[in-house]
Amino acid sequence: MRVKGILLAGGSGTRLFPITKGVSKQLLPIYDKPMVYYPLSTLMGAGIQDILIITTPQDQENFKRLLGDGSCLGINLSYAVQAEPKGIAQAFTIAEDCGFADKNTPLALILGDNIFHCAGFFELLRDCVLKTCGDFYDDECATIFGYWVTDPERYGVAEIDNDGRCLSIEEKPVDPKSNYAVVGLYFYPRGVTEMVKGITPSGRGELEITALNQLYLDKGKLSVEVLPRGCAWFDCGLFDSMLDASNYVATVEKRQGLQIACLEEIALNNEWIDEEQVLSCTEDMRKNSYGQYIFNIINNNNSQTF
């Protein structure tokens, strides 16, 4: 069975008030495109075509207007509502309740405000897909990602031994055992929807993703992929991190002349759509820089992912 993807774009975004009072955080711009383009590009880069976007009730129509059913990108987009935030792991119960996934569905989950960029990233993700559901299939092993930070107490933290095995995982520890923050990207094998049912809600009434990961760790089935030095990761939940991400994207795109998270380019490289479809779906953007970029890569045949 193919791995399906979940993009969690719910939440009230109170840390970004007042700019998120009228619009979802994931629809705000990161330099030249909506924030949601970046996590969506990550799932597409991993080769995942069946994707569920979970939104707040009031924002869902805006996401549908932006992305539609995904056919212009050669993917299948479904939508579901998170009526109120009850934890990241709630995404799996929502996916099951709306019929997107069942106990036999391997799932990748990405948070809608997480942005990644580095050389070889898509290849790393495709290896994770193979480990989750492929030639090296292990029906119990989950994969999370570690990123070295100077302030690990702000994040979930993974303790890793010299062989890369996960020894412990803690949520915002006072005394972190390592500098590896757990980022908002996770791969789970079939059975994850059943595993979530074994989580006891936290004191704040939420299904914590750390609690889910702890269940896999207790079984010896939690793998940690350390993102390489030089890899960029932004958790865009604060004003400064949004600005940092925008400045990063602007610098890379201006220096290289290559777009980060150009969804049509990724779909084209994945051979999910052809050039005629790309041009047809981006006709209304022909006069801006994003549309011109797409037009140029098709005419010059110099497309490069990420």
PDB file of C-alpha atoms in Angstrom:
ATOM      1  CA  MET A   1       0.000   0.000   0.000  1.00  0.00           C
ATOM      2  CA  ARG A   2       1.264   3.498  -0.861  1.00  0.00           C
ATOM      3  CA  VAL A   3       2.198   5.934   1.867  1.00  0.00           C
ATOM      4  CA  LYS A   4      -0.347   8.720   2.213  1.00  0.00           C
ATOM      5  CA  GLY A   5       0.389  12.184   3.559  1.00  0.00           C
ATOM      6  CA  ILE A   6      -1.273  14.436   6.104  1.00  0.00           C
ATOM      7  CA  LEU A   7      -0.627  18.177   6.176  1.00  0.00           C
ATOM      8  CA  LEU A   8      -1.815  19.637   9.468  1.00  0.00           C
ATOM      9  CA  ALA A   9      -2.832  23.259   8.993  1.00  0.00           C
ATOM     10  CA  GLY A  10      -5.247  23.721  11.888  1.00  0.00           C
ATOM     11  CA  GLY A  11      -4.790  25.725  15.054  1.00  0.00           C
ATOM     12  CA  SER A  12      -5.744  29.286  15.884  1.00  0.00           C
ATOM     13  CA  GLY A  13      -2.313  30.873  15.390  1.00  0.00           C
ATOM     14  CA  THR A  14      -2.665  33.042  18.493  1.00  0.00           C
ATOM     15  CA  ARG A  15       1.091  33.627  18.706  1.00  0.00           C
ATOM     16  CA  LEU A  16       0.801  35.535  15.431  1.00  0.00           C
ATOM     17  CA  PHE A  17      -2.186  37.721  16.344  1.00  0.00           C
ATOM     18  CA  PRO A  18      -3.336  40.103  14.957  1.00  0.00           C
ATOM     19  CA  ILE A  19      -2.202  38.969  11.477  1.00  0.00           C
ATOM     20  CA  THR A  20      -3.839  35.548  11.893  1.00  0.00           C
ATOM     21  CA  LYS A  21      -7.169  36.854  13.175  1.00  0.00           C
ATOM     22  CA  GLY A  22      -8.511  36.998   9.626  1.00  0.00           C
ATOM     23  CA  VAL A  23      -6.501  34.335   7.815  1.00  0.00           C
ATOM     24  CA  SER A  24      -4.866  30.996   8.544  1.00  0.00           C
ATOM     25  CA  LYS A  25      -1.160  31.138   9.375  1.00  0.00           C
ATOM     26  CA  GLN A  26      -0.443  28.580   6.650  1.00  0.00           C
ATOM     27  CA  LEU A  27      -1.908  30.920   4.012  1.00  0.00           C
ATOM     28  CA  LEU A  28       0.386  33.804   4.952  1.00  0.00           C
ATOM     29  CA  PRO A  29       3.282  34.486   2.568  1.00  0.00           C
ATOM     30  CA  ILE A  30       6.797  33.208   3.032  1.00  0.00           C
ATOM     31  CA  TYR A  31       8.529  35.522   0.580  1.00  0.00           C
ATOM     32  CA  ASP A  32       6.845  34.796  -2.777  1.00  0.00           C
ATOM     33  CA  LYS A  33       4.379  31.985  -2.074  1.00  0.00           C
ATOM     34  CA  PRO A  34       1.919  30.838   0.607  1.00  0.00           C
ATOM     35  CA  MET A  35       3.423  29.060   3.587  1.00  0.00           C
ATOM     36  CA  VAL A  36       1.457  25.881   2.802  1.00  0.00           C
ATOM     37  CA  TYR A  37       3.364  25.455  -0.472  1.00  0.00           C
ATOM     38  CA  TYR A  38       6.519  24.526   1.438  1.00  0.00           C
ATOM     39  CA  PRO A  39       5.242  21.557   3.501  1.00  0.00           C
ATOM     40  CA  LEU A  40       3.167  20.440   0.514  1.00  0.00           C
ATOM     41  CA  SER A  41       6.325  20.433  -1.593  1.00  0.00           C
ATOM     42  CA  THR A  42       7.990  18.228   1.037  1.00  0.00           C
ATOM     43  CA  LEU A  43       5.294  15.559   0.760  1.00  0.00           C
ATOM     44  CA  MET A  44       5.339  15.784  -3.045  1.00  0.00           C
ATOM     45  CA  GLY A  45       9.124  15.564  -3.052  1.00  0.00           C
ATOM     46  CA  ALA A  46       8.826  12.343  -1.049  1.00  0.00           C
ATOM     47  CA  GLY A  47       6.729  10.952  -3.895  1.00  0.00           C
ATOM     48  CA  ILE A  48       3.440  11.103  -1.990  1.00  0.00           C
ATOM     49  CA  GLN A  49       0.370  11.827  -4.128  1.00  0.00           C
ATOM     50  CA  ASP A  50      -2.560  11.177  -1.782  1.00  0.00           C
ATOM     51  CA  ILE A  51      -2.627  14.030   0.721  1.00  0.00           C
ATOM     52  CA  LEU A  52      -5.124  15.138   3.369  1.00  0.00           C
ATOM     53  CA  ILE A  53      -5.070  18.804   4.383  1.00  0.00           C
ATOM     54  CA  ILE A  54      -6.532  19.386   7.848  1.00  0.00           C
ATOM     55  CA  THR A  55      -7.734  22.940   8.452  1.00  0.00           C
ATOM     56  CA  THR A  56      -9.858  24.971  10.821  1.00  0.00           C
ATOM     57  CA  PRO A  57     -13.572  25.140   9.876  1.00  0.00           C
ATOM     58  CA  GLN A  58     -13.400  28.804   8.864  1.00  0.00           C
ATOM     59  CA  ASP A  59     -10.286  28.461   6.691  1.00  0.00           C
ATOM     60  CA  GLN A  60     -11.037  25.350   4.641  1.00  0.00           C
ATOM     61  CA  GLU A  61     -12.661  27.129   1.695  1.00  0.00           C
ATOM     62  CA  ASN A  62      -9.594  29.363   1.333  1.00  0.00           C
ATOM     63  CA  PHE A  63      -7.326  26.313   1.080  1.00  0.00           C
ATOM     64  CA  LYS A  64      -9.640  24.738  -1.479  1.00  0.00           C
ATOM     65  CA  ARG A  65      -9.656  27.939  -3.527  1.00  0.00           C
ATOM     66  CA  LEU A  66      -5.846  28.012  -3.486  1.00  0.00           C
ATOM     67  CA  LEU A  67      -5.092  24.331  -4.137  1.00  0.00           C
ATOM     68  CA  GLY A  68      -8.282  22.771  -5.460  1.00  0.00           C
ATOM     69  CA  ASP A  69      -8.363  18.996  -5.714  1.00  0.00           C
ATOM     70  CA  GLY A  70      -4.671  18.798  -6.639  1.00  0.00           C
ATOM     71  CA  SER A  71      -5.302  17.609 -10.212  1.00  0.00           C
ATOM     72  CA  CYS A  72      -3.228  20.460 -11.663  1.00  0.00           C
ATOM     73  CA  LEU A  73      -0.295  19.032  -9.711  1.00  0.00           C
ATOM     74  CA  GLY A  74      -0.986  15.371 -10.441  1.00  0.00           C
ATOM     75  CA  ILE A  75      -1.922  14.716  -6.825  1.00  0.00           C
ATOM     76  CA  ASN A  76      -5.128  13.867  -4.955  1.00  0.00           C
ATOM     77  CA  LEU A  77      -6.008  16.418  -2.278  1.00  0.00           C
ATOM     78  CA  SER A  78      -8.640  15.721   0.368  1.00  0.00           C
ATOM     79  CA  TYR A  79      -9.740  18.068   3.136  1.00  0.00           C
ATOM     80  CA  ALA A  80     -10.887  17.615   6.714  1.00  0.00           C
ATOM     81  CA  VAL A  81     -11.626  19.918   9.633  1.00  0.00           C
ATOM     82  CA  GLN A  82      -9.980  20.105  13.030  1.00  0.00           C
ATOM     83  CA  ALA A  83     -12.805  21.733  14.982  1.00  0.00           C
ATOM     84  CA  GLU A  84     -10.501  22.575  17.876  1.00  0.00           C
ATOM     85  CA  PRO A  85      -6.821  21.844  18.427  1.00  0.00           C
ATOM     86  CA  LYS A  86      -6.485  18.631  20.427  1.00  0.00           C
ATOM     87  CA  GLY A  87      -2.855  17.822  19.720  1.00  0.00           C
ATOM     88  CA  ILE A  88      -0.762  16.936  16.684  1.00  0.00           C
ATOM     89  CA  ALA A  89      -1.521  13.213  16.996  1.00  0.00           C
ATOM     90  CA  GLN A  90      -5.220  14.027  16.613  1.00  0.00           C
ATOM     91  CA  ALA A  91      -4.454  14.302  12.883  1.00  0.00           C
ATOM     92  CA  PHE A  92      -4.486  10.490  12.677  1.00  0.00           C
ATOM     93  CA  THR A  93      -7.893  10.125  14.293  1.00  0.00           C
ATOM     94  CA  ILE A  94      -9.255  12.814  11.963  1.00  0.00           C
ATOM     95  CA  ALA A  95      -7.761  10.975   8.965  1.00  0.00           C
ATOM     96  CA  GLU A  96      -9.450   7.767  10.049  1.00  0.00           C
ATOM     97  CA  ASP A  97     -12.780   9.408  10.872  1.00  0.00           C
ATOM     98  CA  CYS A  98     -13.045  11.039   7.434  1.00  0.00           C
ATOM     99  CA  GLY A  99     -12.151   7.805   5.625  1.00  0.00           C
ATOM    100  CA  PHE A 100      -8.773   8.967   4.347  1.00  0.00           C
ATOM    101  CA  ALA A 101      -6.845   6.277   6.245  1.00  0.00           C
ATOM    102  CA  ASP A 102      -7.410   3.064   8.150  1.00  0.00           C
ATOM    103  CA  LYS A 103      -5.310   0.700  10.221  1.00  0.00           C
ATOM    104  CA  ASN A 104      -3.581  -0.602   7.082  1.00  0.00           C
ATOM    105  CA  THR A 105      -2.457   2.820   5.818  1.00  0.00           C
ATOM    106  CA  PRO A 106       1.155   3.957   6.310  1.00  0.00           C
ATOM    107  CA  LEU A 107       1.164   7.723   6.871  1.00  0.00           C
ATOM    108  CA  ALA A 108       3.534  10.671   6.679  1.00  0.00           C
ATOM    109  CA  LEU A 109       2.614  13.743   8.718  1.00  0.00           C
ATOM    110  CA  ILE A 110       3.996  17.256   8.280  1.00  0.00           C
ATOM    111  CA  LEU A 111       3.083  20.388  10.187  1.00  0.00           C
ATOM    112  CA  GLY A 112       1.854  23.191   7.963  1.00  0.00           C
ATOM    113  CA  ASP A 113       4.323  25.729   9.348  1.00  0.00           C
ATOM    114  CA  ASN A 114       7.502  23.664   8.889  1.00  0.00           C
ATOM    115  CA  ILE A 115       9.855  24.532   6.026  1.00  0.00           C
ATOM    116  CA  PHE A 116      12.837  22.407   4.933  1.00  0.00           C
ATOM    117  CA  HIS A 117      15.501  23.002   2.323  1.00  0.00           C
ATOM    118  CA  CYS A 118      18.790  21.252   1.630  1.00  0.00           C
ATOM    119  CA  ALA A 119      20.594  19.263  -1.020  1.00  0.00           C
ATOM    120  CA  GLY A 120      19.507  15.638  -1.195  1.00  0.00           C
ATOM    121  CA  PHE A 121      16.459  16.167   1.002  1.00  0.00           C
ATOM    122  CA  PHE A 122      13.965  14.575  -1.374  1.00  0.00           C
ATOM    123  CA  GLU A 123      16.190  11.507  -1.751  1.00  0.00           C
ATOM    124  CA  LEU A 124      16.323  11.167   2.047  1.00  0.00           C
ATOM    125  CA  LEU A 125      12.530  11.348   2.227  1.00  0.00           C
ATOM    126  CA  ARG A 126      12.079   8.735  -0.493  1.00  0.00           C
ATOM    127  CA  ASP A 127      14.318   6.389   1.472  1.00  0.00           C
ATOM    128  CA  CYS A 128      12.037   6.935   4.476  1.00  0.00           C
ATOM    129  CA  VAL A 129       9.028   6.062   2.327  1.00  0.00           C
ATOM    130  CA  LEU A 130      10.740   2.819   1.303  1.00  0.00           C
ATOM    131  CA  LYS A 131      11.465   1.983   4.920  1.00  0.00           C
ATOM    132  CA  THR A 132       7.863   2.711   5.863  1.00  0.00           C
ATOM    133  CA  CYS A 133       6.263   0.857   2.968  1.00  0.00           C
ATOM    134  CA  GLY A 134       8.546  -0.682   0.381  1.00  0.00           C
ATOM    135  CA  ASP A 135      11.233  -3.229  -0.287  1.00  0.00           C
ATOM    136  CA  PHE A 136      12.640  -2.773   3.222  1.00  0.00           C
ATOM    137  CA  TYR A 137       9.192  -2.774   4.830  1.00  0.00           C
ATOM    138  CA  ASP A 138       9.023  -2.990   8.608  1.00  0.00           C
ATOM    139  CA  ASP A 139       5.436  -2.951   9.766  1.00  0.00           C
ATOM    140  CA  GLU A 140       6.283  -1.344  13.090  1.00  0.00           C
ATOM    141  CA  CYS A 141       9.159   1.115  12.611  1.00  0.00           C
ATOM    142  CA  ALA A 142       8.443   4.856  12.706  1.00  0.00           C
ATOM    143  CA  THR A 143      10.857   7.554  11.567  1.00  0.00           C
ATOM    144  CA  ILE A 144      11.293  11.038  13.032  1.00  0.00           C
ATOM    145  CA  PHE A 145      13.880  13.684  12.194  1.00  0.00           C
ATOM    146  CA  GLY A 146      16.438  15.380  14.411  1.00  0.00           C
ATOM    147  CA  TYR A 147      17.906  18.841  13.842  1.00  0.00           C
ATOM    148  CA  TRP A 148      20.779  20.318  15.869  1.00  0.00           C
ATOM    149  CA  VAL A 149      19.714  23.526  17.650  1.00  0.00           C
ATOM    150  CA  THR A 150      21.246  25.770  20.281  1.00  0.00           C
ATOM    151  CA  ASP A 151      18.002  26.047  22.287  1.00  0.00           C
ATOM    152  CA  PRO A 152      16.648  22.480  22.521  1.00  0.00           C
ATOM    153  CA  GLU A 153      14.533  23.292  25.578  1.00  0.00           C
ATOM    154  CA  ARG A 154      12.011  24.916  23.202  1.00  0.00           C
ATOM    155  CA  TYR A 155      11.315  21.648  21.372  1.00  0.00           C
ATOM    156  CA  GLY A 156      10.753  17.963  21.659  1.00  0.00           C
ATOM    157  CA  VAL A 157      14.251  16.524  22.091  1.00  0.00           C
ATOM    158  CA  ALA A 158      15.646  13.182  20.927  1.00  0.00           C
ATOM    159  CA  GLU A 159      18.610  11.601  22.690  1.00  0.00           C
ATOM    160  CA  ILE A 160      20.640   9.603  20.154  1.00  0.00           C
ATOM    161  CA  ASP A 161      23.534   7.207  20.702  1.00  0.00           C
ATOM    162  CA  ASN A 162      26.670   6.954  18.549  1.00  0.00           C
ATOM    163  CA  ASP A 163      24.958   4.451  16.260  1.00  0.00           C
ATOM    164  CA  GLY A 164      22.029   6.786  15.611  1.00  0.00           C
ATOM    165  CA  ARG A 165      19.570   4.891  17.795  1.00  0.00           C
ATOM    166  CA  CYS A 166      16.987   6.830  19.765  1.00  0.00           C
ATOM    167  CA  LEU A 167      17.484   6.433  23.521  1.00  0.00           C
ATOM    168  CA  SER A 168      14.865   8.860  24.800  1.00  0.00           C
ATOM    169  CA  ILE A 169      12.477  11.563  23.680  1.00  0.00           C
ATOM    170  CA  GLU A 170      11.194  14.437  25.824  1.00  0.00           C
ATOM    171  CA  GLU A 171       8.895  17.386  25.210  1.00  0.00           C
ATOM    172  CA  LYS A 172      10.468  20.779  26.050  1.00  0.00           C
ATOM    173  CA  PRO A 173      12.759  19.406  28.786  1.00  0.00           C
ATOM    174  CA  VAL A 174      14.236  21.741  31.411  1.00  0.00           C
ATOM    175  CA  ASP A 175      17.537  19.862  31.176  1.00  0.00           C
ATOM    176  CA  PRO A 176      17.807  18.537  27.570  1.00  0.00           C
ATOM    177  CA  LYS A 177      19.808  15.357  27.056  1.00  0.00           C
ATOM    178  CA  SER A 178      20.885  16.448  23.578  1.00  0.00           C
ATOM    179  CA  ASN A 179      20.705  19.321  21.109  1.00  0.00           C
ATOM    180  CA  TYR A 180      18.588  17.400  18.603  1.00  0.00           C
ATOM    181  CA  ALA A 181      15.165  18.993  18.209  1.00  0.00           C
ATOM    182  CA  VAL A 182      12.431  16.789  16.765  1.00  0.00           C
ATOM    183  CA  VAL A 183      11.058  18.620  13.729  1.00  0.00           C
ATOM    184  CA  GLY A 184       7.472  18.600  12.467  1.00  0.00           C
ATOM    185  CA  LEU A 185       7.848  15.749   9.983  1.00  0.00           C
ATOM    186  CA  TYR A 186       7.055  12.111  10.793  1.00  0.00           C
ATOM    187  CA  PHE A 187       6.715   8.788   8.952  1.00  0.00           C
ATOM    188  CA  TYR A 188       4.604   6.023  10.475  1.00  0.00           C
ATOM    189  CA  PRO A 189       3.897   2.466   9.284  1.00  0.00           C
ATOM    190  CA  ARG A 190       0.467   0.895   8.961  1.00  0.00           C
ATOM    191  CA  GLY A 191      -1.203   0.562  12.336  1.00  0.00           C
ATOM    192  CA  VAL A 192      -0.521   4.128  13.465  1.00  0.00           C
ATOM    193  CA  THR A 193      -4.236   4.929  13.668  1.00  0.00           C
ATOM    194  CA  GLU A 194      -4.536   2.075  16.165  1.00  0.00           C
ATOM    195  CA  MET A 195      -1.428   3.180  18.084  1.00  0.00           C
ATOM    196  CA  VAL A 196      -2.925   6.639  18.619  1.00  0.00           C
ATOM    197  CA  LYS A 197      -5.855   5.041  20.431  1.00  0.00           C
ATOM    198  CA  GLY A 198      -3.397   3.920  23.111  1.00  0.00           C
ATOM    199  CA  ILE A 199      -2.413   7.500  23.992  1.00  0.00           C
ATOM    200  CA  THR A 200      -3.748   9.084  27.157  1.00  0.00           C
ATOM    201  CA  PRO A 201      -4.530  12.787  26.612  1.00  0.00           C
ATOM    202  CA  SER A 202      -2.075  15.106  28.309  1.00  0.00           C
ATOM    203  CA  GLY A 203      -2.890  17.498  31.128  1.00  0.00           C
ATOM    204  CA  ARG A 204      -3.970  20.061  28.570  1.00  0.00           C
ATOM    205  CA  GLY A 205      -6.333  17.520  27.000  1.00  0.00           C
ATOM    206  CA  GLU A 206      -4.295  16.907  23.840  1.00  0.00           C
ATOM    207  CA  LEU A 207      -3.035  13.827  22.000  1.00  0.00           C
ATOM    208  CA  GLU A 208       0.665  14.635  22.080  1.00  0.00           C
ATOM    209  CA  ILE A 209       2.895  13.535  19.224  1.00  0.00           C
ATOM    210  CA  THR A 210       5.692  12.893  21.737  1.00  0.00           C
ATOM    211  CA  ALA A 211       3.452  10.366  23.496  1.00  0.00           C
ATOM    212  CA  LEU A 212       2.884   8.555  20.188  1.00  0.00           C
ATOM    213  CA  ASN A 213       6.601   8.500  19.470  1.00  0.00           C
ATOM    214  CA  GLN A 214       7.217   7.177  22.991  1.00  0.00           C
ATOM    215  CA  LEU A 215       4.988   4.172  22.241  1.00  0.00           C
ATOM    216  CA  TYR A 216       7.187   3.305  19.254  1.00  0.00           C
ATOM    217  CA  LEU A 217      10.330   3.935  21.292  1.00  0.00           C
ATOM    218  CA  ASP A 218       9.109   1.590  24.034  1.00  0.00           C
ATOM    219  CA  LYS A 219       8.787  -1.123  21.381  1.00  0.00           C
ATOM    220  CA  GLY A 220      12.275  -0.384  20.037  1.00  0.00           C
ATOM    221  CA  LYS A 221      10.713   0.765  16.771  1.00  0.00           C
ATOM    222  CA  LEU A 222      11.610   4.457  16.589  1.00  0.00           C
ATOM    223  CA  SER A 223      14.250   5.574  14.099  1.00  0.00           C
ATOM    224  CA  VAL A 224      15.791   9.062  14.054  1.00  0.00           C
ATOM    225  CA  GLU A 225      17.137  10.554  10.836  1.00  0.00           C
ATOM    226  CA  VAL A 226      19.506  13.417  11.619  1.00  0.00           C
ATOM    227  CA  LEU A 227      19.161  16.218   9.098  1.00  0.00           C
ATOM    228  CA  PRO A 228      22.612  17.023   7.714  1.00  0.00           C
ATOM    229  CA  ARG A 229      24.702  20.049   8.528  1.00  0.00           C
ATOM    230  CA  GLY A 230      23.753  22.879   6.188  1.00  0.00           C
ATOM    231  CA  CYS A 231      20.115  21.836   6.000  1.00  0.00           C
ATOM    232  CA  ALA A 232      17.671  24.678   6.657  1.00  0.00           C
ATOM    233  CA  TRP A 233      14.648  24.141   8.899  1.00  0.00           C
ATOM    234  CA  PHE A 234      12.175  26.823   9.929  1.00  0.00           C
ATOM    235  CA  ASP A 235       9.314  26.403  12.394  1.00  0.00           C
ATOM    236  CA  CYS A 236       7.247  29.417  11.344  1.00  0.00           C
ATOM    237  CA  GLY A 237       5.176  29.905  14.455  1.00  0.00           C
ATOM    238  CA  LEU A 238       6.607  33.285  15.415  1.00  0.00           C
ATOM    239  CA  PHE A 239       7.091  36.608  13.642  1.00  0.00           C
ATOM    240  CA  ASP A 240      10.892  36.334  13.671  1.00  0.00           C
ATOM    241  CA  SER A 241      10.926  32.796  12.270  1.00  0.00           C
ATOM    242  CA  MET A 242       8.566  33.820   9.459  1.00  0.00           C
ATOM    243  CA  LEU A 243      10.854  36.723   8.615  1.00  0.00           C
ATOM    244  CA  ASP A 244      13.943  34.493   8.789  1.00  0.00           C
ATOM    245  CA  ALA A 245      12.320  31.970   6.447  1.00  0.00           C
ATOM    246  CA  SER A 246      11.278  34.684   3.983  1.00  0.00           C
ATOM    247  CA  ASN A 247      14.768  36.189   3.952  1.00  0.00           C
ATOM    248  CA  TYR A 248      16.304  32.751   3.426  1.00  0.00           C
ATOM    249  CA  VAL A 249      14.018  31.908   0.501  1.00  0.00           C
ATOM    250  CA  ALA A 250      14.575  35.335  -1.056  1.00  0.00           C
ATOM    251  CA  THR A 251      18.366  35.020  -0.810  1.00  0.00           C
ATOM    252  CA  VAL A 252      18.540  31.502  -2.279  1.00  0.00           C
ATOM    253  CA  GLU A 253      16.116  32.230  -5.105  1.00  0.00           C
ATOM    254  CA  LYS A 254      17.802  35.494  -6.089  1.00  0.00           C
ATOM    255  CA  ARG A 255      21.314  33.994  -5.982  1.00  0.00           C
ATOM    256  CA  GLN A 256      20.495  30.781  -7.838  1.00  0.00           C
ATOM    257  CA  GLY A 257      17.572  31.814 -10.002  1.00  0.00           C
ATOM    258  CA  LEU A 258      15.801  28.640  -8.844  1.00  0.00           C
ATOM    259  CA  GLN A 259      12.503  28.460  -6.989  1.00  0.00           C
ATOM    260  CA  ILE A 260      12.126  26.732  -3.632  1.00  0.00           C
ATOM    261  CA  ALA A 261       8.859  24.784  -3.326  1.00  0.00           C
ATOM    262  CA  CYS A 262       7.639  25.326  -6.867  1.00  0.00           C
ATOM    263  CA  LEU A 263       4.869  22.723  -6.823  1.00  0.00           C
ATOM    264  CA  GLU A 264       4.442  22.564 -10.595  1.00  0.00           C
ATOM    265  CA  GLU A 265       8.167  21.978 -11.103  1.00  0.00           C
ATOM    266  CA  ILE A 266       8.170  19.112  -8.604  1.00  0.00           C
ATOM    267  CA  ALA A 267       5.093  17.552 -10.214  1.00  0.00           C
ATOM    268  CA  LEU A 268       6.715  17.886 -13.639  1.00  0.00           C
ATOM    269  CA  ASN A 269       9.951  16.270 -12.467  1.00  0.00           C
ATOM    270  CA  ASN A 270       7.950  13.461 -10.870  1.00  0.00           C
ATOM    271  CA  GLU A 271       6.226  12.949 -14.248  1.00  0.00           C
ATOM    272  CA  TRP A 272       2.827  13.354 -12.639  1.00  0.00           C
ATOM    273  CA  ILE A 273       1.847  16.036 -15.170  1.00  0.00           C
ATOM    274  CA  ASP A 274       3.153  17.088 -18.557  1.00  0.00           C
ATOM    275  CA  GLU A 275       4.244  20.474 -19.877  1.00  0.00           C
ATOM    276  CA  GLU A 276       0.904  21.207 -21.495  1.00  0.00           C
ATOM    277  CA  GLN A 277      -0.899  20.670 -18.204  1.00  0.00           C
ATOM    278  CA  VAL A 278       1.558  22.926 -16.388  1.00  0.00           C
ATOM    279  CA  LEU A 279       1.083  25.777 -18.830  1.00  0.00           C
ATOM    280  CA  SER A 280      -2.693  25.393 -18.754  1.00  0.00           C
ATOM    281  CA  CYS A 281      -2.877  25.451 -14.957  1.00  0.00           C
ATOM    282  CA  THR A 282      -0.543  28.447 -14.580  1.00  0.00           C
ATOM    283  CA  GLU A 283      -1.935  30.617 -17.374  1.00  0.00           C
ATOM    284  CA  ASP A 284      -3.264  33.163 -14.857  1.00  0.00           C
ATOM    285  CA  MET A 285       0.243  33.585 -13.383  1.00  0.00           C
ATOM    286  CA  ARG A 286       2.065  34.243 -16.648  1.00  0.00           C
ATOM    287  CA  LYS A 287       2.654  37.908 -15.812  1.00  0.00           C
ATOM    288  CA  ASN A 288       4.292  37.380 -12.417  1.00  0.00           C
ATOM    289  CA  SER A 289       7.723  36.020 -11.500  1.00  0.00           C
ATOM    290  CA  TYR A 290       6.390  32.610 -10.367  1.00  0.00           C
ATOM    291  CA  GLY A 291       4.563  32.044 -13.657  1.00  0.00           C
ATOM    292  CA  GLN A 292       7.507  33.313 -15.670  1.00  0.00           C
ATOM    293  CA  TYR A 293       9.793  30.879 -13.850  1.00  0.00           C
ATOM    294  CA  ILE A 294       7.543  27.965 -14.811  1.00  0.00           C
ATOM    295  CA  PHE A 295       7.314  29.186 -18.393  1.00  0.00           C
ATOM    296  CA  ASN A 296      11.117  29.499 -18.596  1.00  0.00           C
ATOM    297  CA  ILE A 297      11.924  26.043 -17.200  1.00  0.00           C
ATOM    298  CA  ILE A 298       9.610  24.455 -19.740  1.00  0.00           C
ATOM    299  CA  ASN A 299      10.975  26.420 -22.686  1.00  0.00           C
ATOM    300  CA  ASN A 300      14.613  26.114 -21.602  1.00  0.00           C
ATOM    301  CA  ASN A 301      14.267  22.538 -20.307  1.00  0.00           C
ATOM    302  CA  ASN A 302      16.360  23.284 -17.212  1.00  0.00           C
ATOM    303  CA  SER A 303      14.084  22.238 -14.359  1.00  0.00           C
ATOM    304  CA  GLN A 304      15.767  21.421 -11.034  1.00  0.00           C
ATOM    305  CA  THR A 305      13.891  20.236  -7.950  1.00  0.00           C
ATOM    306  CA  PHE A 306      14.136  22.251  -4.750  1.00  0.00           C
TER     307      PHE A 306
END
